[in-house]
């Protein structure tokens, strides 16, 4: 904001900038009311500065400040005017969901990843108290603002829906009886009203031509009782897709329900191989009996008679064992297929569930403006296509494993397979919900 401060100072304004608080402010927690109080503290400080007319001190807010600045103005008559840049009249959760989806679409991504997985992930995150102020409603606050308002948007804003927000902003102000507002759109400008050469992805240091001059001239009018009335100008903003609603999830979509399903997946999918490992360890221990002195002595000094018996019965033993060999192989061939299907369910379910969430969180952390989904094929990231293929294989293998479970007679193995199949059955609606089984 130093660049803006210098540019405004050159227009004859006295500017105070301050660092945003770091205490009680994080990715998971913040309070707009507390941030508004911080802004009011800055206003009080500037009003006391020598050479500053305390009746002509206003507030400027960028991006998140577009929620905070009006809130501060609605709380205090000490604020003479409000300037917001890249402001948002939507709920924060809806705005963020739109921004990441817009970045994915700009990167060429379409289908279930954008339409289903991304917005649902944000709703679950908000339900789990990991998204601050998700349903903050700015409209009642805007309706309570009585000061003159200057709102500025770059036509290539990729973080705030630039076509949807201004009408809501205007309607809220007029609902409160405030028509002293000026809306201005700047061409070739981004979210912060800086020049952008590539449609909002890259932000150059230069402010949009005329931005600083507009602020200087408008503040002079607003503080002298000549604020423009209902003035809107500039080129139409660019917004390819509308935002979508992000209501609180139903109980079966909630963070608690999703956590419970993941716990079932871990128990069923990971429990299957875990039991096999435990059995193998126990089997190795049982296969190592401690030899007795009697057995050792017998092996150490075999009699001729014993040797003769062994030699004589060798062919007989071989003959006896040769007969059931095919029978044994035939008996074991059927469970082998079931075991293979069970292994696919176990590995595929874990890979799709954990890998899906890991990939979505990666996109969330890199989204906005322009996402980095990786290599693409037919408008789908290869990572997402691979996860979808694994999900389909898991569903098919679950059906095969269920047939094996129905034929299983051993109680221990039946329980083990039953838990795996239960996880696989629960996986089907879960995968549809998250878009892994949708185009």
mmCIF file with all atom_site columns, N, CA, C and O in Angstrom, residues 9 30 60 92 101 125 151 165 192 211 222 350 369 404-405:
data_model
loop_
_atom_site.group_PDB
_atom_site.id
_atom_site.type_symbol
_atom_site.label_atom_id
_atom_site.label_alt_id
_atom_site.label_comp_id
_atom_site.label_asym_id
_atom_site.label_entity_id
_atom_site.label_seq_id
_atom_site.pdbx_PDB_ins_code
_atom_site.Cartn_x
_atom_site.Cartn_y
_atom_site.Cartn_z
_atom_site.occupancy
_atom_site.B_iso_or_equiv
_atom_site.pdbx_formal_charge
_atom_site.auth_seq_id
_atom_site.auth_comp_id
_atom_site.auth_asym_id
_atom_site.auth_atom_id
_atom_site.pdbx_PDB_model_num
ATOM 1  N N  . UNK A 1 9   ? -0.638  11.068  -1.558  1.00 0.00 ? 9   UNK A N  1
ATOM 2  C CA . UNK A 1 9   ? 0.025   12.239  -0.979  1.00 0.00 ? 9   UNK A CA 1
ATOM 3  C C  . UNK A 1 9   ? 0.334   13.276  -2.055  1.00 0.00 ? 9   UNK A C  1
ATOM 4  O O  . UNK A 1 9   ? 0.256   14.489  -1.804  1.00 0.00 ? 9   UNK A O  1
ATOM 5  N N  . UNK A 1 30  ? -10.273 -14.764 12.392  1.00 0.00 ? 30  UNK A N  1
ATOM 6  C CA . UNK A 1 30  ? -10.185 -13.302 12.336  1.00 0.00 ? 30  UNK A CA 1
ATOM 7  C C  . UNK A 1 30  ? -11.567 -12.734 12.639  1.00 0.00 ? 30  UNK A C  1
ATOM 8  O O  . UNK A 1 30  ? -12.578 -13.434 12.510  1.00 0.00 ? 30  UNK A O  1
ATOM 9  N N  . UNK A 1 60  ? -9.828  4.247   3.790   1.00 0.00 ? 60  UNK A N  1
ATOM 10 C CA . UNK A 1 60  ? -9.614  3.566   2.493   1.00 0.00 ? 60  UNK A CA 1
ATOM 11 C C  . UNK A 1 60  ? -9.384  2.082   2.785   1.00 0.00 ? 60  UNK A C  1
ATOM 12 O O  . UNK A 1 60  ? -8.622  1.731   3.697   1.00 0.00 ? 60  UNK A O  1
ATOM 13 N N  . UNK A 1 92  ? -17.928 -13.856 2.469   1.00 0.00 ? 92  UNK A N  1
ATOM 14 C CA . UNK A 1 92  ? -16.536 -14.254 2.225   1.00 0.00 ? 92  UNK A CA 1
ATOM 15 C C  . UNK A 1 92  ? -16.386 -15.670 1.673   1.00 0.00 ? 92  UNK A C  1
ATOM 16 O O  . UNK A 1 92  ? -15.557 -15.904 0.789   1.00 0.00 ? 92  UNK A O  1
ATOM 17 N N  . UNK A 1 101 ? -12.503 -21.151 -8.079  1.00 0.00 ? 101 UNK A N  1
ATOM 18 C CA . UNK A 1 101 ? -13.123 -21.773 -9.257  1.00 0.00 ? 101 UNK A CA 1
ATOM 19 C C  . UNK A 1 101 ? -12.790 -20.990 -10.516 1.00 0.00 ? 101 UNK A C  1
ATOM 20 O O  . UNK A 1 101 ? -12.523 -21.578 -11.577 1.00 0.00 ? 101 UNK A O  1
ATOM 21 N N  . UNK A 1 125 ? -14.929 -27.078 5.044   1.00 0.00 ? 125 UNK A N  1
ATOM 22 C CA . UNK A 1 125 ? -13.914 -26.345 5.790   1.00 0.00 ? 125 UNK A CA 1
ATOM 23 C C  . UNK A 1 125 ? -14.561 -25.295 6.689   1.00 0.00 ? 125 UNK A C  1
ATOM 24 O O  . UNK A 1 125 ? -14.202 -25.131 7.863   1.00 0.00 ? 125 UNK A O  1
ATOM 25 N N  . UNK A 1 151 ? -16.256 3.688   -4.734  1.00 0.00 ? 151 UNK A N  1
ATOM 26 C CA . UNK A 1 151 ? -15.928 2.274   -4.922  1.00 0.00 ? 151 UNK A CA 1
ATOM 27 C C  . UNK A 1 151 ? -15.260 2.098   -6.276  1.00 0.00 ? 151 UNK A C  1
ATOM 28 O O  . UNK A 1 151 ? -15.782 2.562   -7.305  1.00 0.00 ? 151 UNK A O  1
ATOM 29 N N  . UNK A 1 165 ? -20.815 -7.849  -7.822  1.00 0.00 ? 165 UNK A N  1
ATOM 30 C CA . UNK A 1 165 ? -20.711 -7.051  -6.596  1.00 0.00 ? 165 UNK A CA 1
ATOM 31 C C  . UNK A 1 165 ? -21.295 -5.646  -6.701  1.00 0.00 ? 165 UNK A C  1
ATOM 32 O O  . UNK A 1 165 ? -22.061 -5.229  -5.818  1.00 0.00 ? 165 UNK A O  1
ATOM 33 N N  . UNK A 1 192 ? -6.537  -4.867  -7.364  1.00 0.00 ? 192 UNK A N  1
ATOM 34 C CA . UNK A 1 192 ? -6.086  -3.713  -6.577  1.00 0.00 ? 192 UNK A CA 1
ATOM 35 C C  . UNK A 1 192 ? -6.043  -2.429  -7.382  1.00 0.00 ? 192 UNK A C  1
ATOM 36 O O  . UNK A 1 192 ? -5.470  -1.432  -6.921  1.00 0.00 ? 192 UNK A O  1
ATOM 37 N N  . UNK A 1 211 ? -6.336  6.619   -11.460 1.00 0.00 ? 211 UNK A N  1
ATOM 38 C CA . UNK A 1 211 ? -6.830  6.136   -10.166 1.00 0.00 ? 211 UNK A CA 1
ATOM 39 C C  . UNK A 1 211 ? -6.521  7.137   -9.044  1.00 0.00 ? 211 UNK A C  1
ATOM 40 O O  . UNK A 1 211 ? -7.430  7.573   -8.312  1.00 0.00 ? 211 UNK A O  1
ATOM 41 N N  . UNK A 1 222 ? -16.035 15.372  -1.666  1.00 0.00 ? 222 UNK A N  1
ATOM 42 C CA . UNK A 1 222 ? -16.797 14.725  -0.601  1.00 0.00 ? 222 UNK A CA 1
ATOM 43 C C  . UNK A 1 222 ? -16.661 15.466  0.716   1.00 0.00 ? 222 UNK A C  1
ATOM 44 O O  . UNK A 1 222 ? -17.632 15.556  1.492   1.00 0.00 ? 222 UNK A O  1
ATOM 45 N N  . UNK A 1 350 ? -8.235  -46.149 -0.214  1.00 0.00 ? 350 UNK A N  1
ATOM 46 C CA . UNK A 1 350 ? -7.340  -45.234 0.489   1.00 0.00 ? 350 UNK A CA 1
ATOM 47 C C  . UNK A 1 350 ? -6.758  -44.189 -0.458  1.00 0.00 ? 350 UNK A C  1
ATOM 48 O O  . UNK A 1 350 ? -6.697  -42.999 -0.133  1.00 0.00 ? 350 UNK A O  1
ATOM 49 N N  . UNK A 1 369 ? -6.749  -16.248 -9.017  1.00 0.00 ? 369 UNK A N  1
ATOM 50 C CA . UNK A 1 369 ? -6.087  -15.674 -10.188 1.00 0.00 ? 369 UNK A CA 1
ATOM 51 C C  . UNK A 1 369 ? -5.816  -16.746 -11.242 1.00 0.00 ? 369 UNK A C  1
ATOM 52 O O  . UNK A 1 369 ? -6.457  -16.802 -12.268 1.00 0.00 ? 369 UNK A O  1
ATOM 53 N N  . UNK A 1 404 ? -17.210 -62.640 -2.577  1.00 0.00 ? 404 UNK A N  1
ATOM 54 C CA . UNK A 1 404 ? -16.315 -63.488 -1.780  1.00 0.00 ? 404 UNK A CA 1
ATOM 55 C C  . UNK A 1 404 ? -16.752 -63.511 -0.318  1.00 0.00 ? 404 UNK A C  1
ATOM 56 O O  . UNK A 1 404 ? -16.729 -64.554 0.342   1.00 0.00 ? 404 UNK A O  1
ATOM 57 N N  . UNK A 1 405 ? -17.162 -62.360 0.188   1.00 0.00 ? 405 UNK A N  1
ATOM 58 C CA . UNK A 1 405 ? -17.604 -62.277 1.585   1.00 0.00 ? 405 UNK A CA 1
ATOM 59 C C  . UNK A 1 405 ? -18.827 -63.167 1.836   1.00 0.00 ? 405 UNK A C  1
ATOM 60 O O  . UNK A 1 405 ? -18.925 -63.818 2.872   1.00 0.00 ? 405 UNK A O  1
#
